[in-house]
CSV table of C-alpha atoms in Angstrom, one decimal:
chain,number,residue,atom,x,y,z
R,1,PRO,CA,0.0,0.0,0.0
R,2,GLU,CA,2.9,2.4,0.6
R,3,ASP,CA,3.8,2.2,-3.1
R,4,MET,CA,0.2,2.3,-4.4
R,5,ASP,CA,0.0,4.7,-7.3
R,6,THR,CA,-3.6,4.2,-8.5
R,7,PRO,CA,-6.5,6.2,-7.2
R,8,ARG,CA,-8.6,4.8,-4.4
R,9,SER,CA,-12.0,5.7,-5.8
R,10,VAL,CA,-15.1,5.2,-3.8
R,11,PHE,CA,-18.4,4.1,-5.3
R,12,LYS,CA,-21.9,3.6,-3.8
R,13,ILE,CA,-24.7,1.2,-4.5
R,14,ASP,CA,-28.3,2.2,-4.2
R,15,GLN,CA,-31.7,1.5,-5.8
R,16,ASN,CA,-30.5,2.8,-9.1
R,17,THR,CA,-27.1,1.1,-9.2
R,18,PRO,CA,-27.5,-2.1,-7.2
R,19,GLY,CA,-24.8,-4.4,-6.1
R,20,SER,CA,-26.3,-7.4,-4.5
R,21,GLU,CA,-23.0,-9.2,-4.1
R,22,VAL,CA,-21.4,-6.2,-2.4
R,23,ALA,CA,-24.4,-5.7,-0.1
R,24,ALA,CA,-24.7,-9.4,0.8
R,25,GLU,CA,-21.0,-9.6,1.6
R,26,THR,CA,-21.3,-6.6,3.8
R,27,ALA,CA,-24.3,-8.1,5.6
R,28,ALA,CA,-22.3,-11.3,6.2
R,29,ALA,CA,-19.4,-9.3,7.7
R,30,LEU,CA,-21.7,-7.3,9.9
R,31,ALA,CA,-23.4,-10.6,11.1
R,32,ALA,CA,-20.1,-12.2,11.8
R,33,ALA,CA,-18.9,-9.2,13.8
R,34,SER,CA,-22.1,-9.3,15.8
R,35,LEU,CA,-21.2,-12.8,16.9
R,36,VAL,CA,-17.7,-11.6,17.9
R,37,PHE,CA,-19.1,-8.9,20.2
R,38,ARG,CA,-22.1,-10.9,21.5
R,39,ARG,CA,-20.5,-11.6,24.9
R,40,SER,CA,-18.4,-8.5,25.4
R,41,ASP,CA,-20.8,-5.8,24.2
R,42,ARG,CA,-24.4,-7.0,23.7
R,43,THR,CA,-25.7,-3.6,22.7
R,44,TYR,CA,-23.1,-3.2,19.9
R,45,SER,CA,-23.7,-6.8,18.9
R,46,LYS,CA,-27.4,-6.2,18.5
R,47,LEU,CA,-26.8,-3.0,16.5
R,48,LEU,CA,-24.5,-5.0,14.1
R,49,ALA,CA,-27.1,-7.7,13.7
R,50,ARG,CA,-29.9,-5.2,12.9
R,51,ARG,CA,-27.7,-3.5,10.4
R,52,ALA,CA,-26.8,-6.9,8.8
R,53,ILE,CA,-30.5,-7.6,8.4
R,54,SER,CA,-31.1,-4.2,6.9
R,55,VAL,CA,-28.3,-4.5,4.4
R,56,PHE,CA,-29.3,-8.0,3.4
R,57,GLU,CA,-32.9,-6.9,2.8
R,58,PHE,CA,-31.5,-4.1,0.6
R,59,ALA,CA,-29.5,-6.7,-1.4
R,60,ASP,CA,-32.5,-8.9,-1.8
R,61,LYS,CA,-34.9,-6.1,-2.8
R,62,HIS,CA,-32.6,-4.4,-5.2
R,63,ARG,CA,-31.0,-7.2,-7.1
R,64,GLY,CA,-28.3,-6.5,-9.7
R,65,ALA,CA,-24.6,-7.0,-10.2
R,66,TYR,CA,-22.1,-4.4,-9.0
R,67,SER,CA,-20.3,-4.6,-12.3
R,68,THR,CA,-23.5,-3.8,-14.2
R,69,GLY,CA,-24.5,-0.7,-12.4
R,70,LEU,CA,-21.0,0.8,-12.2
R,71,LYS,CA,-19.6,-0.7,-15.4
R,72,LYS,CA,-17.9,2.4,-16.7
R,73,TYR,CA,-16.0,2.8,-13.4
R,74,VAL,CA,-15.2,-0.8,-12.4
R,75,CYS,CA,-14.6,-2.7,-15.6
R,76,PRO,CA,-12.5,-4.5,-16.6
R,77,PHE,CA,-11.4,-5.3,-13.0
R,78,TYR,CA,-14.7,-6.5,-11.6
R,79,CYS,CA,-16.6,-7.7,-14.8
R,80,SER,CA,-15.7,-11.4,-14.8
């Protein structure tokens, strides 16, 4: 990373440019983190679990590939 010479662009997914796989992976990470914190911080664990459900519902409701909605920005890197 210290020698990285390419831009670190940020893109978002939403109803108009869905990214089901990105949202579902994010939901999985949030759900896993909620398990990690279950014993040490129950409030935070519950927050993570609620967010995981919310993000997963978004992924399920707004289906579409990340590479389709953001094709002009992310291809050819994420188009396979």
